[in-house]
Amino acid sequence: MRLIKKISRMRDYSKKIKGTRVIGFVPTMGSLHEGHLSLIRKARQQCEEVMISIFVNPTQFGKGEDYQRYPRDLSKDMKLSEKEGVDVIFAPSREEMYPQGYSTFVEIKGNLSSTLEGASRPGHFKGVATILTKLFNIINPDYSYFGEKDYQQALVVKKLVKELNLDTRILVLPTIRGKDGLALSSRNSYLNKKERTAATIFYKVLKRAKEWVGEGEKDPSALVSKMRALIEKEPLVRIDYVAVVNPKTLEKVKEVRGEVLALLAVNIGETRLIDNIKLADS
Ligand code: AMP
């Protein structure tokens, strides 16, 4: 396994490989867990060369967010990656990706990026779109792997790739959860014991919402109210948003018909977590 820190070396290496071996790419912010590893394993199955990036991208964090304290552990990530058969880790420095005077950004306008996470974290998707455009240009992967846990991000990335004619195929894989249902996230490491227990409410609520729909609930506002009421029983949790939307456009639905998506974002103490589930009427 190679660890590459310089853009020029990464680019040269990819250029050599491209066209002779199928390149699978998993962009991450490191602090790898089973969620990331599931993407890496899929890439390993489907591609000849597996590359991952580890970069805590400053431009996707807002003021007062957790950029500084975001967990970083490159040597542990290297061990995990090696075990999964990763060929290359691209782990550039902040200076390498955003040298002094850097001022070029990619922005996706419209509802898809301005709603939900976009509304709560202004500038977030601009940072995501910018770093991914840079990474796709440097690495030039045939396939790029993303997790459904960050559902809106996956939609935004697909739109980015389509509209800027970027030459990579986006694959989106299911959310990996702990035994208690909590979606794995690098940010779970911030939670203390009480908060970790409280956090199990999210998946319970999402699953309960699925049951309500199965039992015939068609009214999205009633569904959202019931979900909020359940979450509010947990005193450690503050709701950012609970939404029931069209899974393609992320627009609010008037009725639960066919497939809809329930998403939530909450704060527990200092930790912000998101999750989602598909609901379908029967
Ligand atoms: P991150 O390091 O949090 O930026 O995540 C890197 C990639 O891993 C993104 O595509 C995430 O959606 C994905 N990911 C994070 N957590 C999970 C999870 N629990 N299950 C599946 N994919 C995940």
mmCIF file of C-alpha atoms and ligand atoms in Angstrom:
data_model
loop_
_atom_site.group_PDB
_atom_site.id
_atom_site.type_symbol
_atom_site.label_atom_id
_atom_site.label_comp_id
_atom_site.label_asym_id
_atom_site.label_seq_id
_atom_site.Cartn_x
_atom_site.Cartn_y
_atom_site.Cartn_z
ATOM 1 C CA MET A 1 0.000 0.000 0.000
ATOM 2 C CA ARG A 2 1.263 3.443 -0.922
ATOM 3 C CA LEU A 3 0.752 6.577 1.148
ATOM 4 C CA ILE A 4 0.837 9.610 -1.137
ATOM 5 C CA LYS A 5 0.768 13.164 0.188
ATOM 6 C CA LYS A 6 1.598 15.257 -2.864
ATOM 7 C CA ILE A 7 -0.856 16.085 -5.644
ATOM 8 C CA SER A 8 1.835 15.763 -8.332
ATOM 9 C CA ARG A 9 2.786 12.241 -7.208
ATOM 10 C CA MET A 10 -0.860 11.182 -6.917
ATOM 11 C CA ARG A 11 -1.586 12.493 -10.389
ATOM 12 C CA ASP A 12 1.450 10.759 -11.917
ATOM 13 C CA TYR A 13 0.561 7.472 -10.264
ATOM 14 C CA SER A 14 -3.085 7.627 -11.437
ATOM 15 C CA LYS A 15 -2.031 8.551 -14.963
ATOM 16 C CA LYS A 16 0.115 5.423 -15.132
ATOM 17 C CA ILE A 17 -2.727 3.188 -13.912
ATOM 18 C CA LYS A 18 -5.636 4.747 -15.799
ATOM 19 C CA GLY A 19 -6.835 2.694 -18.735
ATOM 20 C CA THR A 20 -4.891 -0.399 -17.704
ATOM 21 C CA ARG A 21 -6.576 -1.035 -14.368
ATOM 22 C CA VAL A 22 -10.116 -0.050 -13.288
ATOM 23 C CA ILE A 23 -9.783 2.529 -10.499
ATOM 24 C CA GLY A 24 -12.214 2.568 -7.561
ATOM 25 C CA PHE A 25 -12.082 5.602 -5.269
ATOM 26 C CA VAL A 26 -13.451 6.149 -1.759
ATOM 27 C CA PRO A 27 -13.191 9.738 -0.522
ATOM 28 C CA THR A 28 -13.174 10.020 3.285
ATOM 29 C CA MET A 29 -12.256 12.344 6.101
ATOM 30 C CA GLY A 30 -10.496 9.476 7.854
ATOM 31 C CA SER A 31 -11.084 8.047 11.309
ATOM 32 C CA LEU A 32 -12.240 5.002 9.401
ATOM 33 C CA HIS A 33 -15.028 2.763 10.673
ATOM 34 C CA GLU A 34 -17.091 -0.121 9.275
ATOM 35 C CA GLY A 35 -19.172 2.348 7.214
ATOM 36 C CA HIS A 36 -16.067 3.463 5.317
ATOM 37 C CA LEU A 37 -14.782 -0.101 5.166
ATOM 38 C CA SER A 38 -18.006 -1.279 3.511
ATOM 39 C CA LEU A 39 -17.329 1.182 0.679
ATOM 40 C CA ILE A 40 -13.708 0.083 0.443
ATOM 41 C CA ARG A 41 -14.753 -3.597 0.311
ATOM 42 C CA LYS A 42 -17.206 -2.907 -2.501
ATOM 43 C CA ALA A 43 -14.509 -1.023 -4.408
ATOM 44 C CA ARG A 44 -12.123 -3.934 -3.776
ATOM 45 C CA GLN A 45 -14.679 -6.363 -5.245
ATOM 46 C CA GLN A 46 -15.482 -4.276 -8.286
ATOM 47 C CA CYS A 47 -12.195 -2.608 -9.185
ATOM 48 C CA GLU A 48 -8.599 -3.586 -9.797
ATOM 49 C CA GLU A 49 -7.020 -0.585 -8.099
ATOM 50 C CA VAL A 50 -8.515 0.837 -4.890
ATOM 51 C CA MET A 51 -7.624 4.361 -3.858
ATOM 52 C CA ILE A 52 -8.969 6.235 -0.870
ATOM 53 C CA SER A 53 -8.459 9.795 0.215
ATOM 54 C CA ILE A 54 -8.129 10.892 3.798
ATOM 55 C CA PHE A 55 -8.566 14.631 4.126
ATOM 56 C CA VAL A 56 -10.509 16.609 6.695
ATOM 57 C CA ASN A 57 -11.745 19.244 4.290
ATOM 58 C CA PRO A 58 -11.809 22.670 5.963
ATOM 59 C CA THR A 59 -14.058 24.279 3.336
ATOM 60 C CA GLN A 60 -17.025 22.068 4.176
ATOM 61 C CA PHE A 61 -17.018 23.055 7.851
ATOM 62 C CA GLY A 62 -18.836 26.192 8.959
ATOM 63 C CA LYS A 63 -17.664 28.683 11.561
ATOM 64 C CA GLY A 64 -17.989 27.201 15.021
ATOM 65 C CA GLU A 65 -18.231 23.650 13.654
ATOM 66 C CA ASP A 66 -15.895 20.827 14.609
ATOM 67 C CA TYR A 67 -13.066 21.177 12.051
ATOM 68 C CA GLN A 68 -10.380 21.540 14.720
ATOM 69 C CA ARG A 69 -11.483 18.689 16.902
ATOM 70 C CA TYR A 70 -12.575 16.300 14.127
ATOM 71 C CA PRO A 71 -10.933 12.927 14.985
ATOM 72 C CA ARG A 72 -7.704 12.228 13.072
ATOM 73 C CA ASP A 73 -5.695 9.001 13.312
ATOM 74 C CA LEU A 74 -3.715 8.312 10.149
ATOM 75 C CA SER A 75 -1.699 5.389 11.510
ATOM 76 C CA LYS A 76 -4.847 3.515 12.581
ATOM 77 C CA ASP A 77 -6.487 4.337 9.232
ATOM 78 C CA MET A 78 -3.426 2.974 7.434
ATOM 79 C CA LYS A 79 -3.606 -0.316 9.324
ATOM 80 C CA LEU A 80 -7.323 -0.719 8.559
ATOM 81 C CA SER A 81 -6.803 0.190 4.908
ATOM 82 C CA GLU A 82 -3.912 -2.212 4.516
ATOM 83 C CA LYS A 83 -6.088 -5.019 5.897
ATOM 84 C CA GLU A 84 -8.787 -4.259 3.329
ATOM 85 C CA GLY A 85 -6.325 -4.362 0.457
ATOM 86 C CA VAL A 86 -6.309 -0.639 -0.349
ATOM 87 C CA ASP A 87 -3.638 0.156 -2.936
ATOM 88 C CA VAL A 88 -3.228 3.875 -2.337
ATOM 89 C CA ILE A 89 -4.085 6.339 0.411
ATOM 90 C CA PHE A 90 -4.027 9.927 -0.758
ATOM 91 C CA ALA A 91 -3.637 12.066 2.344
ATOM 92 C CA PRO A 92 -2.643 15.598 1.366
ATOM 93 C CA SER A 93 -2.072 18.433 3.814
ATOM 94 C CA ARG A 94 -4.414 21.399 4.029
ATOM 95 C CA GLU A 95 -1.718 23.562 2.410
ATOM 96 C CA GLU A 96 -1.350 21.110 -0.452
ATOM 97 C CA MET A 97 -5.071 21.266 -1.293
ATOM 98 C CA TYR A 98 -5.671 24.911 -0.434
ATOM 99 C CA PRO A 99 -2.416 26.855 -0.736
ATOM 100 C CA GLN A 100 -2.243 30.463 0.367
ATOM 101 C CA GLY A 101 -4.459 32.624 -1.843
ATOM 102 C CA TYR A 102 -6.702 29.750 -2.933
ATOM 103 C CA SER A 103 -10.019 31.138 -4.223
ATOM 104 C CA THR A 104 -11.719 28.744 -6.653
ATOM 105 C CA PHE A 105 -14.957 27.054 -5.582
ATOM 106 C CA VAL A 106 -17.661 24.904 -7.120
ATOM 107 C CA GLU A 107 -21.202 25.776 -6.173
ATOM 108 C CA ILE A 108 -24.384 23.851 -6.847
ATOM 109 C CA LYS A 109 -27.405 26.142 -6.826
ATOM 110 C CA GLY A 110 -30.996 25.163 -6.214
ATOM 111 C CA ASN A 111 -33.144 23.247 -3.791
ATOM 112 C CA LEU A 112 -31.092 20.051 -3.740
ATOM 113 C CA SER A 113 -28.145 21.763 -2.080
ATOM 114 C CA SER A 114 -29.897 24.618 -0.273
ATOM 115 C CA THR A 115 -32.452 22.558 1.655
ATOM 116 C CA LEU A 116 -31.922 20.435 4.813
ATOM 117 C CA GLU A 117 -28.121 20.174 5.396
ATOM 118 C CA GLY A 118 -27.615 23.073 3.006
ATOM 119 C CA ALA A 119 -29.960 25.264 5.062
ATOM 120 C CA SER A 120 -28.475 24.219 8.410
ATOM 121 C CA ARG A 121 -24.858 24.356 7.224
ATOM 122 C CA PRO A 122 -24.532 27.205 4.696
ATOM 123 C CA GLY A 123 -21.537 26.680 2.425
ATOM 124 C CA HIS A 124 -21.227 23.005 3.352
ATOM 125 C CA PHE A 125 -22.036 21.610 -0.083
ATOM 126 C CA LYS A 126 -19.895 24.252 -1.773
ATOM 127 C CA GLY A 127 -16.974 22.846 0.229
ATOM 128 C CA VAL A 128 -17.959 19.272 -0.587
ATOM 129 C CA ALA A 129 -18.378 19.982 -4.314
ATOM 130 C CA THR A 130 -15.064 21.850 -4.429
ATOM 131 C CA ILE A 131 -12.980 19.178 -2.729
ATOM 132 C CA LEU A 132 -14.571 16.364 -4.723
ATOM 133 C CA THR A 133 -14.014 18.138 -8.031
ATOM 134 C CA LYS A 134 -10.364 18.538 -7.063
ATOM 135 C CA LEU A 135 -10.052 14.911 -5.937
ATOM 136 C CA PHE A 136 -11.773 13.567 -9.065
ATOM 137 C CA ASN A 137 -9.417 15.659 -11.206
ATOM 138 C CA ILE A 138 -6.333 14.456 -9.357
ATOM 139 C CA ILE A 139 -7.271 10.779 -9.079
ATOM 140 C CA ASN A 140 -9.412 10.292 -12.193
ATOM 141 C CA PRO A 141 -11.312 7.271 -10.825
ATOM 142 C CA ASP A 142 -13.583 5.060 -12.923
ATOM 143 C CA TYR A 143 -15.913 4.451 -9.958
ATOM 144 C CA SER A 144 -16.408 6.505 -6.796
ATOM 145 C CA TYR A 145 -18.161 5.165 -3.722
ATOM 146 C CA PHE A 146 -20.401 7.063 -1.295
ATOM 147 C CA GLY A 147 -22.615 6.146 1.660
ATOM 148 C CA GLU A 148 -26.369 6.553 1.877
ATOM 149 C CA LYS A 149 -25.920 7.830 5.431
ATOM 150 C CA ASP A 150 -25.081 11.179 3.851
ATOM 151 C CA TYR A 151 -28.054 10.889 1.526
ATOM 152 C CA GLN A 152 -28.220 14.504 0.420
ATOM 153 C CA GLN A 153 -24.469 14.573 -0.210
ATOM 154 C CA ALA A 154 -24.792 11.579 -2.539
ATOM 155 C CA LEU A 155 -27.506 13.362 -4.559
ATOM 156 C CA VAL A 156 -25.471 16.539 -4.710
ATOM 157 C CA VAL A 157 -22.390 14.604 -5.863
ATOM 158 C CA LYS A 158 -24.364 12.852 -8.620
ATOM 159 C CA LYS A 159 -25.604 16.235 -9.827
ATOM 160 C CA LEU A 160 -22.083 17.667 -9.686
ATOM 161 C CA VAL A 161 -20.660 14.813 -11.747
ATOM 162 C CA LYS A 162 -23.464 14.981 -14.289
ATOM 163 C CA GLU A 163 -23.490 18.742 -14.754
ATOM 164 C CA LEU A 164 -19.709 19.248 -14.853
ATOM 165 C CA ASN A 165 -19.333 16.146 -17.058
ATOM 166 C CA LEU A 166 -16.864 14.622 -14.634
ATOM 167 C CA ASP A 167 -15.661 11.261 -15.825
ATOM 168 C CA THR A 168 -16.483 8.974 -12.889
ATOM 169 C CA ARG A 169 -19.440 6.758 -11.994
ATOM 170 C CA ILE A 170 -21.011 7.357 -8.575
ATOM 171 C CA LEU A 171 -22.115 4.348 -6.554
ATOM 172 C CA VAL A 172 -24.103 4.778 -3.336
ATOM 173 C CA LEU A 173 -24.104 2.034 -0.712
ATOM 174 C CA PRO A 174 -26.358 1.353 2.301
ATOM 175 C CA THR A 175 -25.797 2.777 5.761
ATOM 176 C CA ILE A 176 -23.859 0.579 8.170
ATOM 177 C CA ARG A 177 -25.219 0.659 11.721
ATOM 178 C CA GLY A 178 -24.098 -0.471 15.141
ATOM 179 C CA LYS A 179 -25.908 -3.306 16.925
ATOM 180 C CA ASP A 180 -28.261 -0.777 18.515
ATOM 181 C CA GLY A 181 -29.103 0.758 15.138
ATOM 182 C CA LEU A 182 -27.063 3.955 15.437
ATOM 183 C CA ALA A 183 -25.520 4.803 12.057
ATOM 184 C CA LEU A 184 -21.740 4.593 12.306
ATOM 185 C CA SER A 185 -20.091 7.984 12.107
ATOM 186 C CA SER A 186 -16.673 9.351 12.987
ATOM 187 C CA ARG A 187 -18.546 11.904 15.096
ATOM 188 C CA ASN A 188 -20.008 9.177 17.348
ATOM 189 C CA SER A 189 -16.645 9.255 19.133
ATOM 190 C CA TYR A 190 -17.656 12.635 20.614
ATOM 191 C CA LEU A 191 -20.590 11.076 22.481
ATOM 192 C CA ASN A 192 -20.275 10.249 26.162
ATOM 193 C CA LYS A 193 -22.006 7.168 27.530
ATOM 194 C CA LYS A 194 -25.316 8.863 28.288
ATOM 195 C CA GLU A 195 -25.361 10.622 24.933
ATOM 196 C CA ARG A 196 -24.508 7.399 23.118
ATOM 197 C CA THR A 197 -27.500 5.702 24.745
ATOM 198 C CA ALA A 198 -29.739 8.669 23.945
ATOM 199 C CA ALA A 199 -28.593 8.568 20.316
ATOM 200 C CA THR A 200 -30.258 5.198 19.774
ATOM 201 C CA ILE A 201 -33.555 7.106 19.625
ATOM 202 C CA PHE A 202 -32.885 8.227 16.012
ATOM 203 C CA TYR A 203 -33.008 4.866 14.381
ATOM 204 C CA LYS A 204 -35.896 3.817 16.624
ATOM 205 C CA VAL A 205 -37.846 6.850 15.411
ATOM 206 C CA LEU A 206 -36.970 6.200 11.771
ATOM 207 C CA LYS A 207 -38.059 2.582 12.083
ATOM 208 C CA ARG A 208 -41.216 3.622 13.911
ATOM 209 C CA ALA A 209 -41.984 6.042 11.065
ATOM 210 C CA LYS A 210 -41.707 3.137 8.673
ATOM 211 C CA GLU A 211 -44.222 1.208 10.763
ATOM 212 C CA TRP A 212 -46.632 4.134 10.864
ATOM 213 C CA VAL A 213 -46.514 4.324 7.098
ATOM 214 C CA GLY A 214 -47.046 0.557 6.922
ATOM 215 C CA GLU A 215 -50.081 0.994 9.146
ATOM 216 C CA GLY A 216 -51.526 3.499 6.681
ATOM 217 C CA GLU A 217 -50.288 6.937 7.750
ATOM 218 C CA LYS A 218 -50.318 9.009 4.566
ATOM 219 C CA ASP A 219 -49.974 12.499 5.988
ATOM 220 C CA PRO A 220 -46.338 13.653 6.008
ATOM 221 C CA SER A 221 -46.946 16.454 8.548
ATOM 222 C CA ALA A 222 -48.610 14.035 10.938
ATOM 223 C CA LEU A 223 -45.662 11.694 10.468
ATOM 224 C CA VAL A 224 -43.146 14.458 11.166
ATOM 225 C CA SER A 225 -45.089 15.571 14.278
ATOM 226 C CA LYS A 226 -45.162 12.044 15.654
ATOM 227 C CA MET A 227 -41.460 11.594 14.969
ATOM 228 C CA ARG A 228 -40.635 14.908 16.644
ATOM 229 C CA ALA A 229 -42.751 14.014 19.678
ATOM 230 C CA LEU A 230 -40.885 10.745 20.114
ATOM 231 C CA ILE A 231 -37.484 12.404 19.812
ATOM 232 C CA GLU A 232 -38.486 15.183 22.207
ATOM 233 C CA LYS A 233 -39.015 12.602 24.929
ATOM 234 C CA GLU A 234 -35.241 12.260 25.008
ATOM 235 C CA PRO A 235 -34.040 15.295 27.013
ATOM 236 C CA LEU A 236 -30.423 15.217 25.773
ATOM 237 C CA VAL A 237 -31.480 15.644 22.153
ATOM 238 C CA ARG A 238 -32.194 18.892 20.290
ATOM 239 C CA ILE A 239 -33.831 18.544 16.893
ATOM 240 C CA ASP A 240 -32.400 20.460 13.955
ATOM 241 C CA TYR A 241 -34.830 19.109 11.377
ATOM 242 C CA VAL A 242 -37.135 16.176 10.737
ATOM 243 C CA ALA A 243 -38.371 15.925 7.154
ATOM 244 C CA VAL A 244 -40.346 13.635 4.892
ATOM 245 C CA VAL A 245 -39.412 14.281 1.274
ATOM 246 C CA ASN A 246 -39.252 13.008 -2.267
ATOM 247 C CA PRO A 247 -36.072 10.863 -2.383
ATOM 248 C CA LYS A 248 -34.995 12.252 -5.774
ATOM 249 C CA THR A 249 -35.661 15.982 -5.362
ATOM 250 C CA LEU A 250 -35.697 16.316 -1.552
ATOM 251 C CA GLU A 251 -38.838 18.434 -1.923
ATOM 252 C CA LYS A 252 -41.519 18.035 0.713
ATOM 253 C CA VAL A 253 -44.233 15.598 -0.292
ATOM 254 C CA LYS A 254 -47.923 16.327 0.134
ATOM 255 C CA GLU A 255 -48.782 12.696 0.650
ATOM 256 C CA VAL A 256 -46.860 9.540 1.499
ATOM 257 C CA ARG A 257 -47.217 7.763 -1.812
ATOM 258 C CA GLY A 258 -44.780 5.253 -3.285
ATOM 259 C CA GLU A 259 -41.282 5.764 -1.947
ATOM 260 C CA VAL A 260 -40.526 8.721 0.317
ATOM 261 C CA LEU A 261 -37.510 9.532 2.440
ATOM 262 C CA ALA A 262 -37.455 10.496 6.109
ATOM 263 C CA LEU A 263 -34.389 12.418 7.266
ATOM 264 C CA LEU A 264 -33.347 13.865 10.550
ATOM 265 C CA ALA A 265 -30.578 15.982 11.959
ATOM 266 C CA VAL A 266 -30.160 16.378 15.696
ATOM 267 C CA ASN A 267 -27.731 17.699 18.231
ATOM 268 C CA ILE A 268 -26.786 15.742 21.310
ATOM 269 C CA GLY A 269 -24.653 17.907 23.505
ATOM 270 C CA GLU A 270 -21.960 19.251 21.178
ATOM 271 C CA THR A 271 -22.439 16.542 18.561
ATOM 272 C CA ARG A 272 -24.495 16.916 15.392
ATOM 273 C CA LEU A 273 -25.725 13.675 13.833
ATOM 274 C CA ILE A 274 -27.793 12.865 10.753
ATOM 275 C CA ASP A 275 -29.652 9.781 9.606
ATOM 276 C CA ASN A 276 -32.330 8.767 7.120
ATOM 277 C CA ILE A 277 -34.545 5.913 6.017
ATOM 278 C CA LYS A 278 -36.695 5.134 2.986
ATOM 279 C CA LEU A 279 -40.395 4.746 3.707
ATOM 280 C CA ALA A 280 -42.782 3.144 1.299
ATOM 281 C CA ASP A 281 -46.538 2.840 1.408
ATOM 282 C CA SER A 282 -47.855 -0.609 0.697
HETATM 283 P P1 AMP B 1 -16.800 10.848 5.900
HETATM 284 O O1 AMP B 1 -15.448 10.337 6.264
HETATM 285 O O2 AMP B 1 -17.725 10.990 7.072
HETATM 286 O O3 AMP B 1 -16.748 12.075 5.021
HETATM 287 O O4 AMP B 1 -17.467 9.722 5.009
HETATM 288 C C1 AMP B 1 -16.846 9.222 3.856
HETATM 289 C C2 AMP B 1 -17.833 8.358 3.110
HETATM 290 O O5 AMP B 1 -18.257 7.293 3.947
HETATM 291 C C3 AMP B 1 -19.108 9.127 2.718
HETATM 292 O O6 AMP B 1 -19.501 8.721 1.420
HETATM 293 C C4 AMP B 1 -20.098 8.682 3.757
HETATM 294 O O7 AMP B 1 -21.442 8.736 3.312
HETATM 295 C C5 AMP B 1 -19.663 7.248 3.990
HETATM 296 N N1 AMP B 1 -20.150 6.779 5.286
HETATM 297 C C6 AMP B 1 -19.985 7.381 6.494
HETATM 298 N N2 AMP B 1 -20.621 6.689 7.459
HETATM 299 C C7 AMP B 1 -21.209 5.631 6.859
HETATM 300 C C8 AMP B 1 -22.022 4.545 7.311
HETATM 301 N N3 AMP B 1 -22.360 4.410 8.582
HETATM 302 N N4 AMP B 1 -22.436 3.645 6.405
HETATM 303 C C9 AMP B 1 -22.101 3.769 5.095
HETATM 304 N N5 AMP B 1 -21.344 4.761 4.607
HETATM 305 C C10 AMP B 1 -20.902 5.686 5.464
#
